Structure formats: C-alpha cells, structure tokens
mmCIF file with all atom_site columns, C-alpha atoms in Angstrom:
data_model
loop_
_atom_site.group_PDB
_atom_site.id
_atom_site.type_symbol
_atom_site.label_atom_id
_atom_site.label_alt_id
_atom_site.label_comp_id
_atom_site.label_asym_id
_atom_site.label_entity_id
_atom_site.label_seq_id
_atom_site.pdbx_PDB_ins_code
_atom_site.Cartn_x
_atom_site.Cartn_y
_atom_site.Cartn_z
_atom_site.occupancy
_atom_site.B_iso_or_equiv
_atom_site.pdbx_formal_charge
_atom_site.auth_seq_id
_atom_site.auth_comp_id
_atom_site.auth_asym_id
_atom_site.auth_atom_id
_atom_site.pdbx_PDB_model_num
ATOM 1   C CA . UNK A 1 1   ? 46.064  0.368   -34.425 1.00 86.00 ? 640 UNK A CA 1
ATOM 2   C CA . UNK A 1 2   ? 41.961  1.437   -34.401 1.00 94.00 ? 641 UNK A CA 1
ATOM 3   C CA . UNK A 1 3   ? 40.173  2.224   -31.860 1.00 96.00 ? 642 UNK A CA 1
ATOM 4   C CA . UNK A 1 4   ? 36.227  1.130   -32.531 1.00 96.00 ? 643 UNK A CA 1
ATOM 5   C CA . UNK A 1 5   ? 33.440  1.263   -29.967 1.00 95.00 ? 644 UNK A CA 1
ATOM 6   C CA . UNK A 1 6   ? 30.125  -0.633  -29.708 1.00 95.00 ? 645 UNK A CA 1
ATOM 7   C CA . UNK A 1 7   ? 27.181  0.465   -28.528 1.00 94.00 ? 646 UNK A CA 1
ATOM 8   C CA . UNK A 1 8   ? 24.050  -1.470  -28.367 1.00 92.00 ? 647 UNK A CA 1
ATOM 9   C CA . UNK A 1 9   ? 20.495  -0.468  -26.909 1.00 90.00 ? 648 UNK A CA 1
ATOM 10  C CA . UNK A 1 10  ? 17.074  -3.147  -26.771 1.00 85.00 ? 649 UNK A CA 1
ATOM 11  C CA . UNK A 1 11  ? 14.528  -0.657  -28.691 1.00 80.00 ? 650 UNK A CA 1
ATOM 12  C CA . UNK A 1 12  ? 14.428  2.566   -30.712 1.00 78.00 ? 651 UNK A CA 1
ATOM 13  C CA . UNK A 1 13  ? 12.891  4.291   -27.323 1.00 78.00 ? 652 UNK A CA 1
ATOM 14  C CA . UNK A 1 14  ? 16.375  3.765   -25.460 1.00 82.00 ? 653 UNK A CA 1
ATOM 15  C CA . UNK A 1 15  ? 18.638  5.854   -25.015 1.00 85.00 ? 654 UNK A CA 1
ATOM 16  C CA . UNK A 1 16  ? 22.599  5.497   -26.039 1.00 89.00 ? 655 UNK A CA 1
ATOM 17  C CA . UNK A 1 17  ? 23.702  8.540   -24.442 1.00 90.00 ? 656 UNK A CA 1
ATOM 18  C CA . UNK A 1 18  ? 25.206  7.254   -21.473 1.00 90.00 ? 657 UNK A CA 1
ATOM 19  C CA . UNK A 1 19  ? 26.865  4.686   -23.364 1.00 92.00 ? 658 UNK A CA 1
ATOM 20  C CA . UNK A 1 20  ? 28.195  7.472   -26.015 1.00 91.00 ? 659 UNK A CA 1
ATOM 21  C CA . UNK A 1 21  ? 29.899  9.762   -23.385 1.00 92.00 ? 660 UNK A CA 1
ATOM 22  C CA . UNK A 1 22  ? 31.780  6.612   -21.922 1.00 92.00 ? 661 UNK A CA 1
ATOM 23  C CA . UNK A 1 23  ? 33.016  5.559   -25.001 1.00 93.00 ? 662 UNK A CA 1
ATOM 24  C CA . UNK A 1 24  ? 33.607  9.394   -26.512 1.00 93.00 ? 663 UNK A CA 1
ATOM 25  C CA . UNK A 1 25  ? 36.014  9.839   -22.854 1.00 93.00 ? 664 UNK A CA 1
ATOM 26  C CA . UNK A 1 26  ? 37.852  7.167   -24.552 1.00 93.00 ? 665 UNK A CA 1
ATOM 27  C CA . UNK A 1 27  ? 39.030  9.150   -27.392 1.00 93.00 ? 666 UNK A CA 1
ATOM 28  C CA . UNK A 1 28  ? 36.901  7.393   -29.895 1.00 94.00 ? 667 UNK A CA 1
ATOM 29  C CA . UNK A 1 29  ? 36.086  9.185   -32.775 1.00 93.00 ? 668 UNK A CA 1
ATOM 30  C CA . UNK A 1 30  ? 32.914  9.381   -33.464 1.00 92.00 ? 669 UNK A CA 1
ATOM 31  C CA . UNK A 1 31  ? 33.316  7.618   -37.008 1.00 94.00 ? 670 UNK A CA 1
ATOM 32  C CA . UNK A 1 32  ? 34.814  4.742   -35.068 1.00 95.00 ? 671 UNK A CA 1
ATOM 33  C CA . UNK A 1 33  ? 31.850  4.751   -32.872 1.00 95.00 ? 672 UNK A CA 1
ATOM 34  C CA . UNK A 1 34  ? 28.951  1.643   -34.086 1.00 95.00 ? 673 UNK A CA 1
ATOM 35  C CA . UNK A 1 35  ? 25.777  1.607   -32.859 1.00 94.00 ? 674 UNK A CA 1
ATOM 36  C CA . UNK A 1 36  ? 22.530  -1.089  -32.657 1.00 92.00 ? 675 UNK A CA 1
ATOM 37  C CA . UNK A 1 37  ? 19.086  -0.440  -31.488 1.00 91.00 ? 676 UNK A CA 1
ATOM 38  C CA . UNK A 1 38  ? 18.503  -3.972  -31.344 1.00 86.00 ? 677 UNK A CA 1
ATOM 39  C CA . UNK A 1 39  ? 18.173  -6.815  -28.886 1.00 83.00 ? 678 UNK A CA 1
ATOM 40  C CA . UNK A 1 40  ? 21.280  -8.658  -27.477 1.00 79.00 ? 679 UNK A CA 1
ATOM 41  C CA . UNK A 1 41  ? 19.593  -12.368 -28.020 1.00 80.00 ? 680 UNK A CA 1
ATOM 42  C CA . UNK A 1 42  ? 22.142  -12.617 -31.283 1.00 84.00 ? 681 UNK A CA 1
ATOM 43  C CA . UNK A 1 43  ? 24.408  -11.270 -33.124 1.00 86.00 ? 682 UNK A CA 1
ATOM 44  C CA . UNK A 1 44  ? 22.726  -10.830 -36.501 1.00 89.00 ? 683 UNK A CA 1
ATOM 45  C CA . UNK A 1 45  ? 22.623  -6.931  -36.202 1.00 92.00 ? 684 UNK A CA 1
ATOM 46  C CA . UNK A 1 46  ? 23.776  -4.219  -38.834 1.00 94.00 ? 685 UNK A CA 1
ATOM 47  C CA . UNK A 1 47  ? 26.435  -2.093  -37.262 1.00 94.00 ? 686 UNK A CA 1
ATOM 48  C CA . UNK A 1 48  ? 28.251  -4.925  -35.572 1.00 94.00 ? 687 UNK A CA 1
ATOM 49  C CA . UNK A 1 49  ? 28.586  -6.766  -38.561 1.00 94.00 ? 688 UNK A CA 1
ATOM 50  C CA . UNK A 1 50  ? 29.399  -3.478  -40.177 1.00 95.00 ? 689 UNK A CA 1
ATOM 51  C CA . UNK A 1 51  ? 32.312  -2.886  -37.163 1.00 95.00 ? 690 UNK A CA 1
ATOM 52  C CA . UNK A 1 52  ? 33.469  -6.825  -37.475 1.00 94.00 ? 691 UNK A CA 1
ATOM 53  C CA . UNK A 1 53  ? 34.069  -6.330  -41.416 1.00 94.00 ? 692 UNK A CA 1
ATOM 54  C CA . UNK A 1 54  ? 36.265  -2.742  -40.188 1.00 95.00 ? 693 UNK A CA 1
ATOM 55  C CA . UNK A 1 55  ? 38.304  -4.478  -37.303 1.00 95.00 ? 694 UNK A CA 1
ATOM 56  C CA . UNK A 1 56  ? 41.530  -5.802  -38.136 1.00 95.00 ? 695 UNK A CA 1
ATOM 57  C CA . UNK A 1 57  ? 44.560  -7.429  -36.159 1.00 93.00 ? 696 UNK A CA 1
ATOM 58  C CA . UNK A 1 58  ? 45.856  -5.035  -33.366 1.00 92.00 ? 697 UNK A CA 1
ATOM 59  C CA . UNK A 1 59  ? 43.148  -3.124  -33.369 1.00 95.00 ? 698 UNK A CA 1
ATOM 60  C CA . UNK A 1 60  ? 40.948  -1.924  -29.739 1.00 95.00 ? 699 UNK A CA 1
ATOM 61  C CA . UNK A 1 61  ? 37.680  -2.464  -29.377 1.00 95.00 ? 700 UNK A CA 1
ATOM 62  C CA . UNK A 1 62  ? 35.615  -0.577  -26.343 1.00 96.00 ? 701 UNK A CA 1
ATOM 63  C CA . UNK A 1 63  ? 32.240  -1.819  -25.004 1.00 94.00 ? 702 UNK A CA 1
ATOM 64  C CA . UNK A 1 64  ? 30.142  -0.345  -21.991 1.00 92.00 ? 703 UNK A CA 1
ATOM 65  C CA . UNK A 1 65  ? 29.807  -3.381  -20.698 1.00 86.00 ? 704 UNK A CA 1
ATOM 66  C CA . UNK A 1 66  ? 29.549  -7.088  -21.657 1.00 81.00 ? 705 UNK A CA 1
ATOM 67  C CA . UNK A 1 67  ? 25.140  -6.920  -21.561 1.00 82.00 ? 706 UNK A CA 1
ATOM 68  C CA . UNK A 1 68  ? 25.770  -4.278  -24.219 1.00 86.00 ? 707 UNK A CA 1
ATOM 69  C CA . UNK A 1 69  ? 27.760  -6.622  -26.375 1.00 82.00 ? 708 UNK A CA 1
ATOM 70  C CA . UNK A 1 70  ? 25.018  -9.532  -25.892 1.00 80.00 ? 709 UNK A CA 1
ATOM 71  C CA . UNK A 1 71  ? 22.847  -11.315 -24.055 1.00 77.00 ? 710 UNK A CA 1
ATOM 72  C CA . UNK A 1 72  ? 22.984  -14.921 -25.170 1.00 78.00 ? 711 UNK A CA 1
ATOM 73  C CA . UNK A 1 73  ? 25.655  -16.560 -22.807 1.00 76.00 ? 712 UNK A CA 1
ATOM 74  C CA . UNK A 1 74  ? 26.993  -19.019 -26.111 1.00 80.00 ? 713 UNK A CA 1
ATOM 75  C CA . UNK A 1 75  ? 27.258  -16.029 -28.728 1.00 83.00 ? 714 UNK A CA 1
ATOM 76  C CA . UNK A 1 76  ? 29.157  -13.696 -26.051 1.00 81.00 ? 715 UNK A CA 1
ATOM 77  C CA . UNK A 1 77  ? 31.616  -16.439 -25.966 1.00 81.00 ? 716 UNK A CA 1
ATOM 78  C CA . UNK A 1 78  ? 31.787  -17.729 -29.627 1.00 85.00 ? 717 UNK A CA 1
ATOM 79  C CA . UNK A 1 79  ? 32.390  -13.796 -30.697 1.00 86.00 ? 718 UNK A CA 1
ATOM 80  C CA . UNK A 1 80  ? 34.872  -13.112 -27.995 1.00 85.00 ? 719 UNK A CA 1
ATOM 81  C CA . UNK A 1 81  ? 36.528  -15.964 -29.308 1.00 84.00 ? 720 UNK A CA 1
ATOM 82  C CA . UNK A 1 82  ? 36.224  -14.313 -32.725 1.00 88.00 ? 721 UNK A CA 1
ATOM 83  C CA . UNK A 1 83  ? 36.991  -10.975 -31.901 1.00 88.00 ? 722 UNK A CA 1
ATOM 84  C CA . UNK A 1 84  ? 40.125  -12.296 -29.759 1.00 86.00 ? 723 UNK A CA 1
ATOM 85  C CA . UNK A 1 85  ? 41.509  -15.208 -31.528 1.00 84.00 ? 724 UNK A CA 1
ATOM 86  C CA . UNK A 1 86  ? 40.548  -15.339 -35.064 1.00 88.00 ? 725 UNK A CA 1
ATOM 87  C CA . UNK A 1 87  ? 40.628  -11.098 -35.566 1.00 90.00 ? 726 UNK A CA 1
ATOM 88  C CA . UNK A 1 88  ? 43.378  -10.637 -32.775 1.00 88.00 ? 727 UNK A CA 1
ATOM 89  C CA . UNK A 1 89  ? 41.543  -7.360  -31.896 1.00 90.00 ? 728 UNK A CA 1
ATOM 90  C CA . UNK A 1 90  ? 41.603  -6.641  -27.774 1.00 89.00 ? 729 UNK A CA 1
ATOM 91  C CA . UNK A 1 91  ? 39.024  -6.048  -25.947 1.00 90.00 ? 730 UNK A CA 1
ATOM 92  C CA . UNK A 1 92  ? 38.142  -3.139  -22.976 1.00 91.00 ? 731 UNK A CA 1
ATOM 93  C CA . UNK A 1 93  ? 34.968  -3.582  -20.874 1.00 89.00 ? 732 UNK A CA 1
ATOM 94  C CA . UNK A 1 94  ? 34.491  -0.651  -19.188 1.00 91.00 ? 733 UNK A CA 1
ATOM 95  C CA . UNK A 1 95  ? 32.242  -1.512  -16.788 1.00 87.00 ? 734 UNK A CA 1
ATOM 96  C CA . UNK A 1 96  ? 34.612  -4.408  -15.536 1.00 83.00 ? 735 UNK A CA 1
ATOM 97  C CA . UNK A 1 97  ? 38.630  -3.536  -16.082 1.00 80.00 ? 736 UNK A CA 1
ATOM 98  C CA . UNK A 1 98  ? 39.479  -7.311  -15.927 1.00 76.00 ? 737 UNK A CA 1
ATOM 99  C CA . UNK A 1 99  ? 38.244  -7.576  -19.322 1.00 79.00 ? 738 UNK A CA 1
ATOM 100 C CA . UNK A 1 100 ? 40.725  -6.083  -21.042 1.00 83.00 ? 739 UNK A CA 1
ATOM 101 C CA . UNK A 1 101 ? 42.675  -8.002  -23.313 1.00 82.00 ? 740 UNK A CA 1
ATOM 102 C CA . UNK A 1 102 ? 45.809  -5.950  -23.402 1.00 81.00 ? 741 UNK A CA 1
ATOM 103 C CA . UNK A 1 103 ? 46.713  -7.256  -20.211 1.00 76.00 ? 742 UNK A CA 1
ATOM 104 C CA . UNK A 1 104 ? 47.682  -10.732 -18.193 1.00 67.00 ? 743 UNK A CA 1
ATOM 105 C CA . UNK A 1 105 ? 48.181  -12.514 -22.135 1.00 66.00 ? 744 UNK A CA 1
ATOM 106 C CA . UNK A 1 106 ? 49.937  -14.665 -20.045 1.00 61.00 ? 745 UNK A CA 1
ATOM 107 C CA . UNK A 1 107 ? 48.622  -18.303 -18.918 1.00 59.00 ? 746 UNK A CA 1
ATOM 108 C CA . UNK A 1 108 ? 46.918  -16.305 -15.417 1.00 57.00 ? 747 UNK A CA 1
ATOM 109 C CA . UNK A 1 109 ? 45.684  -13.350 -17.026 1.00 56.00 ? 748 UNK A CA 1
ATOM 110 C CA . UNK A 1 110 ? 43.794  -15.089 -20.131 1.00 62.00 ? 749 UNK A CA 1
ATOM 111 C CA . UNK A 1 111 ? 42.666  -17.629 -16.883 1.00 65.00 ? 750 UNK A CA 1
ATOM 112 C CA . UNK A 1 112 ? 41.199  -15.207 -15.030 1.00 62.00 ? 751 UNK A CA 1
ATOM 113 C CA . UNK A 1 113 ? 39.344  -12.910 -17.880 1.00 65.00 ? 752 UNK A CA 1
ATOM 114 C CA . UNK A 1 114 ? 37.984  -16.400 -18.908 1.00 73.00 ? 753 UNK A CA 1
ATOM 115 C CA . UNK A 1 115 ? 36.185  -17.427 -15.342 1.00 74.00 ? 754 UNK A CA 1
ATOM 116 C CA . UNK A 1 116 ? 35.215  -13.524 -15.553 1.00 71.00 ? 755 UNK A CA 1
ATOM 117 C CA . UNK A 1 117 ? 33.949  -13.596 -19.129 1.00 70.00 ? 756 UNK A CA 1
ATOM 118 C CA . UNK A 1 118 ? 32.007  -16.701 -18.472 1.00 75.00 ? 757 UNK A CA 1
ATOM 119 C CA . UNK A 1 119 ? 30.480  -15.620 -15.126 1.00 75.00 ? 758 UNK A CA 1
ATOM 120 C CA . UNK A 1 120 ? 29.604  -11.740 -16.611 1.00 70.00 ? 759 UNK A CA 1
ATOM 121 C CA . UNK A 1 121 ? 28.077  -13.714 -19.920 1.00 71.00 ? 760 UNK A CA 1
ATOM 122 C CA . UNK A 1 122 ? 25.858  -16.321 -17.880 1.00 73.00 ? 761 UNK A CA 1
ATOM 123 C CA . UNK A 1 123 ? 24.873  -13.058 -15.708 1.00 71.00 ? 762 UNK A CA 1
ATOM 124 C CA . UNK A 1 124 ? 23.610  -11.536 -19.081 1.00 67.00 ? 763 UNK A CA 1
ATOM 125 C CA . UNK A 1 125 ? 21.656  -14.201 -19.965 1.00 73.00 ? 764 UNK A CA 1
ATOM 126 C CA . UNK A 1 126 ? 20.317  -14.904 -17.000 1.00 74.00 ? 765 UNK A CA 1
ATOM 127 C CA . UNK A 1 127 ? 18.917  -11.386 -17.086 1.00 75.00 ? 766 UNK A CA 1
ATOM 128 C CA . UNK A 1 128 ? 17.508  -10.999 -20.417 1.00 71.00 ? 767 UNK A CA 1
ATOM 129 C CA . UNK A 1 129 ? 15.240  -14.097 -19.516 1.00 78.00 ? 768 UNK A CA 1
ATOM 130 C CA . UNK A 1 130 ? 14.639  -12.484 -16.472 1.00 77.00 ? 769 UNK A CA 1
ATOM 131 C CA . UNK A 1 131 ? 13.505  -9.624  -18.164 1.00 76.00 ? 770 UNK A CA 1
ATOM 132 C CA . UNK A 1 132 ? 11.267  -11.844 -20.213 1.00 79.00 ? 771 UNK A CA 1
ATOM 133 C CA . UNK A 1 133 ? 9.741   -13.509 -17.330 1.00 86.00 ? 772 UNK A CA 1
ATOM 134 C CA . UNK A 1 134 ? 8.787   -10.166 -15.594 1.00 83.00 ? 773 UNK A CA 1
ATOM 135 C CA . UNK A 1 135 ? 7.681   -8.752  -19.180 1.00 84.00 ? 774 UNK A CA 1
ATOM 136 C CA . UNK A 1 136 ? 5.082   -11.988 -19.493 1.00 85.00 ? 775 UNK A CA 1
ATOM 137 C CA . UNK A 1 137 ? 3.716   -11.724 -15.597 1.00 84.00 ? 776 UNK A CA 1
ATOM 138 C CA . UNK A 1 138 ? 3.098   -7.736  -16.574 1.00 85.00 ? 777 UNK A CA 1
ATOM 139 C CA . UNK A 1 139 ? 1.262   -8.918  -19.744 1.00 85.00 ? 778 UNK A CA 1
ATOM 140 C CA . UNK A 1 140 ? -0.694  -11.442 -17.864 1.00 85.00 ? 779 UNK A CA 1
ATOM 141 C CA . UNK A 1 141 ? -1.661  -8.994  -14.632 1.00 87.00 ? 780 UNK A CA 1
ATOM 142 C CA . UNK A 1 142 ? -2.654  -6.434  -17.136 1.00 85.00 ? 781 UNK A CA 1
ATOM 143 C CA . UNK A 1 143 ? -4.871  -8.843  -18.847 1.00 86.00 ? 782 UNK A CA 1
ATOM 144 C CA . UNK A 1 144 ? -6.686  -10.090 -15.717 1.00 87.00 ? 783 UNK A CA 1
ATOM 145 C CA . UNK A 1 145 ? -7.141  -6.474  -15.173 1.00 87.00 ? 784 UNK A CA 1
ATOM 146 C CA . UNK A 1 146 ? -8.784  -6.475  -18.506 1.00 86.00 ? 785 UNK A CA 1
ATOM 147 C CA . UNK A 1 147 ? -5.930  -3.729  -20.179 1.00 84.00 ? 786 UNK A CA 1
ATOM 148 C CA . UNK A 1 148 ? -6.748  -4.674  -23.719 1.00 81.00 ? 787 UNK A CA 1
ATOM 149 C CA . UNK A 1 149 ? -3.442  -4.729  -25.909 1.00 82.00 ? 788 UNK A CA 1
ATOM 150 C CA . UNK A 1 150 ? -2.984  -4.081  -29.557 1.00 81.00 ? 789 UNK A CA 1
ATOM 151 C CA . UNK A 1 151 ? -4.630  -1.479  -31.973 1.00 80.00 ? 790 UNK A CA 1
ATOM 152 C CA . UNK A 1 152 ? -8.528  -1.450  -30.985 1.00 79.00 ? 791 UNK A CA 1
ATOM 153 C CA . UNK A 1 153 ? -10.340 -3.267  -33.875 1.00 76.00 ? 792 UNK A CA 1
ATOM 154 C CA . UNK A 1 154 ? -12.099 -0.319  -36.620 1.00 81.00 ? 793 UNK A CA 1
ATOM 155 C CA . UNK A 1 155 ? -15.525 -0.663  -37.022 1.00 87.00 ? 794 UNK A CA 1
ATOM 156 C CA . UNK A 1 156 ? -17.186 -2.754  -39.682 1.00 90.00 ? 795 UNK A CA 1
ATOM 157 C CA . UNK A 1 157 ? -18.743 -1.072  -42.514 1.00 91.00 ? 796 UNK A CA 1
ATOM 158 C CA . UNK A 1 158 ? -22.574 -0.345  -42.224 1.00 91.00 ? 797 UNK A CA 1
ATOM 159 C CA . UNK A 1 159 ? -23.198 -2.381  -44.962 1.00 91.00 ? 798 UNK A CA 1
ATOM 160 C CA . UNK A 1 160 ? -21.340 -5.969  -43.565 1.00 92.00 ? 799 UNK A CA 1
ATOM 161 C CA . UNK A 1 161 ? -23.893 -7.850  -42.830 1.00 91.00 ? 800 UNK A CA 1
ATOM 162 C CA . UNK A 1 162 ? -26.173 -7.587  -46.314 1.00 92.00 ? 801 UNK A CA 1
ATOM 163 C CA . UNK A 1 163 ? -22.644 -7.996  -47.989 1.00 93.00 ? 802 UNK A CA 1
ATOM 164 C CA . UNK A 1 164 ? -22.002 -10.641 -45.526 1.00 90.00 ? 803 UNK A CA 1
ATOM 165 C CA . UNK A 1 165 ? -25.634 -12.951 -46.174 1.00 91.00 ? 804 UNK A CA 1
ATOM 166 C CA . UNK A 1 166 ? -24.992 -12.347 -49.949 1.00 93.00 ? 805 UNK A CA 1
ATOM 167 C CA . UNK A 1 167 ? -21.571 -13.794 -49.869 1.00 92.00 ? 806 UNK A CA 1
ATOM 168 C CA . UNK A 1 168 ? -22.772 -16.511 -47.665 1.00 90.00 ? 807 UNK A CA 1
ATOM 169 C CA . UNK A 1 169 ? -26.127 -17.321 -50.255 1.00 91.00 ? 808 UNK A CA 1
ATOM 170 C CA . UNK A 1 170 ? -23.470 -17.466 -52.852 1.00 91.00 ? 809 UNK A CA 1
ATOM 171 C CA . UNK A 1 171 ? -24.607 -14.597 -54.685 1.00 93.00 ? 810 UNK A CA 1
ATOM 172 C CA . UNK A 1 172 ? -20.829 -12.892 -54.810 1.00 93.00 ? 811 UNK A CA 1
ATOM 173 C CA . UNK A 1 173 ? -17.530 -13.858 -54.031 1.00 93.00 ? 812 UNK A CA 1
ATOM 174 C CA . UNK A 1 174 ? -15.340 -13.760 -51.505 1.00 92.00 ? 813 UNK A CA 1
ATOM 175 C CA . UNK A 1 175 ? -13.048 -11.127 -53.431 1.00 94.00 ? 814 UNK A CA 1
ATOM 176 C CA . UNK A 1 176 ? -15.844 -9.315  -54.128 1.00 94.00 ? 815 UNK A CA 1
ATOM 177 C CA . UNK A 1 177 ? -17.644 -8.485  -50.895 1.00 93.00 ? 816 UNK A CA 1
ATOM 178 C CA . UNK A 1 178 ? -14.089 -8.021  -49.576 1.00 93.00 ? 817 UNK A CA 1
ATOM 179 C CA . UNK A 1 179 ? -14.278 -4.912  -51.684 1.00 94.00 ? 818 UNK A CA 1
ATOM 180 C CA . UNK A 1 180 ? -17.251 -3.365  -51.219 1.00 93.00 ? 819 UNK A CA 1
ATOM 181 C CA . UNK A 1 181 ? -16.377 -3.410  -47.662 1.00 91.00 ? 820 UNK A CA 1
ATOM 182 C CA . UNK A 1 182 ? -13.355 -2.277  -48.375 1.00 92.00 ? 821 UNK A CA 1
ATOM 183 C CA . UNK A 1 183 ? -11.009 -4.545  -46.256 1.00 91.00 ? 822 UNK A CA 1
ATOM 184 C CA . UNK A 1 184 ? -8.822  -7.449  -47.221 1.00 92.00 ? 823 UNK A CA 1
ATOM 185 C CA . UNK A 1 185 ? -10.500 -10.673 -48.529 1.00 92.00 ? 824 UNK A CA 1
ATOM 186 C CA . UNK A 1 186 ? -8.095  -12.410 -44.817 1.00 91.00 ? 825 UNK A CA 1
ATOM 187 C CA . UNK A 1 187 ? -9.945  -9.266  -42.794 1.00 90.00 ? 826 UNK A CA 1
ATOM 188 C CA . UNK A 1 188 ? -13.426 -10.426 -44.347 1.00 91.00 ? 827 UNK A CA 1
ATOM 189 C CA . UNK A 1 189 ? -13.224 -14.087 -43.784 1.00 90.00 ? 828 UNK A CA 1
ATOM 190 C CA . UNK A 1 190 ? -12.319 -13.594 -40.566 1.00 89.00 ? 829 UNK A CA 1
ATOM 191 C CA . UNK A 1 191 ? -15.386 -10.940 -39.626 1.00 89.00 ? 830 UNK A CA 1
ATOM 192 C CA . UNK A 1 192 ? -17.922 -13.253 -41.428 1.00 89.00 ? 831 UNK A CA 1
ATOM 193 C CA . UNK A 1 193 ? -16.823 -16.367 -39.543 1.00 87.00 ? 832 UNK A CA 1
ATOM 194 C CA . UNK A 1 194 ? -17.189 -14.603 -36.624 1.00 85.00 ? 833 UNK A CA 1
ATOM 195 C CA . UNK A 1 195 ? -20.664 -13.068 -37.902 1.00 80.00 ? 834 UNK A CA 1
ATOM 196 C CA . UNK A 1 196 ? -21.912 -16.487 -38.772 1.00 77.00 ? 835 UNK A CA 1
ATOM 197 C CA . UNK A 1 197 ? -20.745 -18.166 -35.233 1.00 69.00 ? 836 UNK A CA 1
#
C-alpha cells in the first residue's frame, strides 16, 4: 500500500502551505505529495491526473478537505466513485474524519460517508458560486466607482490619423498602415473604426 496526497489551490497567488504541513504530519513523502494551482470547477488538471494514473488498488489517498478535491458537486461524486469503486483506493478527509474509507465498509458506514459526502460536496459547490457571485458584485461596485480594469490602452502612434485617412482614401492597405503604425492589422481596424465613428 501508497500513501498519495492531493493538494489543490484556485490561483498561482495561493498558498499550499497549510495544506502541505497537514498532509506532510501524515507521513507522506513528499514524492507522494501532488499538487494543482488550479480551480476546483473540474477535474481536467495535471497533477491529479498525474496521481490517478499512480494510484492503484489498496492504496491511501489524503486530502485537506473535500473543497480541495473539487468544487463541482457531480465531479466530487463521479471521482469518489472512481477513486473508491473502480481504483479501490480509500480515502481520508482530514478536515472531516467520517470520510475515511477504511472504516464502517459495512452497509452503515458506506451509508453514512454517503449522506456526508453528498452534503460536504453540495456545500462546495454552493460556495464556489458563491464566490462567483460576490467576485461579480465587486466587479460591478468597482465599476460604478469608475476603477477601470485591464491593462490601460498604449497610446496611438503620432502618425495614426494621416495613416488612418490614407487607408480610408484607399491609398494603402489595411496590412500596410497596420505597419507603419506598428500594431496588428485586428489593433488597427479596431482604432480606425473608432477614429472614423
């Protein structure tokens, strides 16, 4: 038997570490140990595929917590399902000791980490588009505030406009006054259309 653990943070600006000295108390080596900088709305990340090609039958695999695993209420279940049934690999959530698969594999025990599986799955779902929401009424406060977003737009080149009226009186092409600006023919169609409005 294996022991793997899976670690799993939203962005490259998170930090694991919290999640690495849980899982390195353990006893995991740190070979063993599989990490994602990635969000939890799917599966279709890297290192877990990485870890699901290592596991194999008896194995133990650790996890934080069950948000760390995923956030999409169907996929928690579907891989659960994989990583329980089809791999026969068990299971520890630290952050919740009733999901752990080495125990209750009778009728009651695989009953009652069900009902908790479900409830803990639907709870990380229901947060992630929580999470969402808030993210989208930030954007829009910001906004009314008039916080501009994005990279602030570079200046045009001094000579747009004669390159622009030439292009317009058909006296170059499109490619061509995209050059001597020096900006992508997309980048110059979109600044004369805008010029020309």
């Amino acid at each position: 038997m294996n022991i793997y653990g899976y670690i799993r943070v939203s962005s490259h600006d998170q930090n694991e570490e919290r999640q690495v000295i849980a899982l390195k108390e353990m006893g995991i080596a740190e070979k063993n140990i599989y990490l994602d900088k990635q969000s939890g709305k799917n599966f279709n990340r890297p290192q877990y595929k990485k870890l699901l090609r290592k596991l194999k039958e008896n194995d133990l695999l650790y996890v934080k917590s069950i948000d760390r695993l995923g956030r999409n209420y169907e996929e928690i279940l579907q891989q659960w399902r994989v990583l329980t049934k089809e791999k026969a690999v068990d299971i520890m959530v630290l952050d919740m000791p009733l999901l752990d698969t080495r125990r209750g594999k009778d009728l009651m025990g695989t009953f009652l980490s069900d009902i908790v599986l479900q409830i803990l799955s639907f709870v990380a779902e229901n947060e992630r588009t929580n999470i969402r929401q808030r993210q989208a009424e930030g954007i829009a406060a910001a906004k009314a505030r008039g916080v501009q977003f994005g990279r602030p737009p570079k200046p045009l080149p001094a000579n747009f406009h004669s390159i622009c009226q030439r292009w317009q009186q058909g006296e170059i092409t499109g490619t061509t006054a995209a050059r001597e600006c020096g900006m992508p023919l997309s980048t110059f169609r979109y600044q004369a259309e805008i010029f020309f409005k």
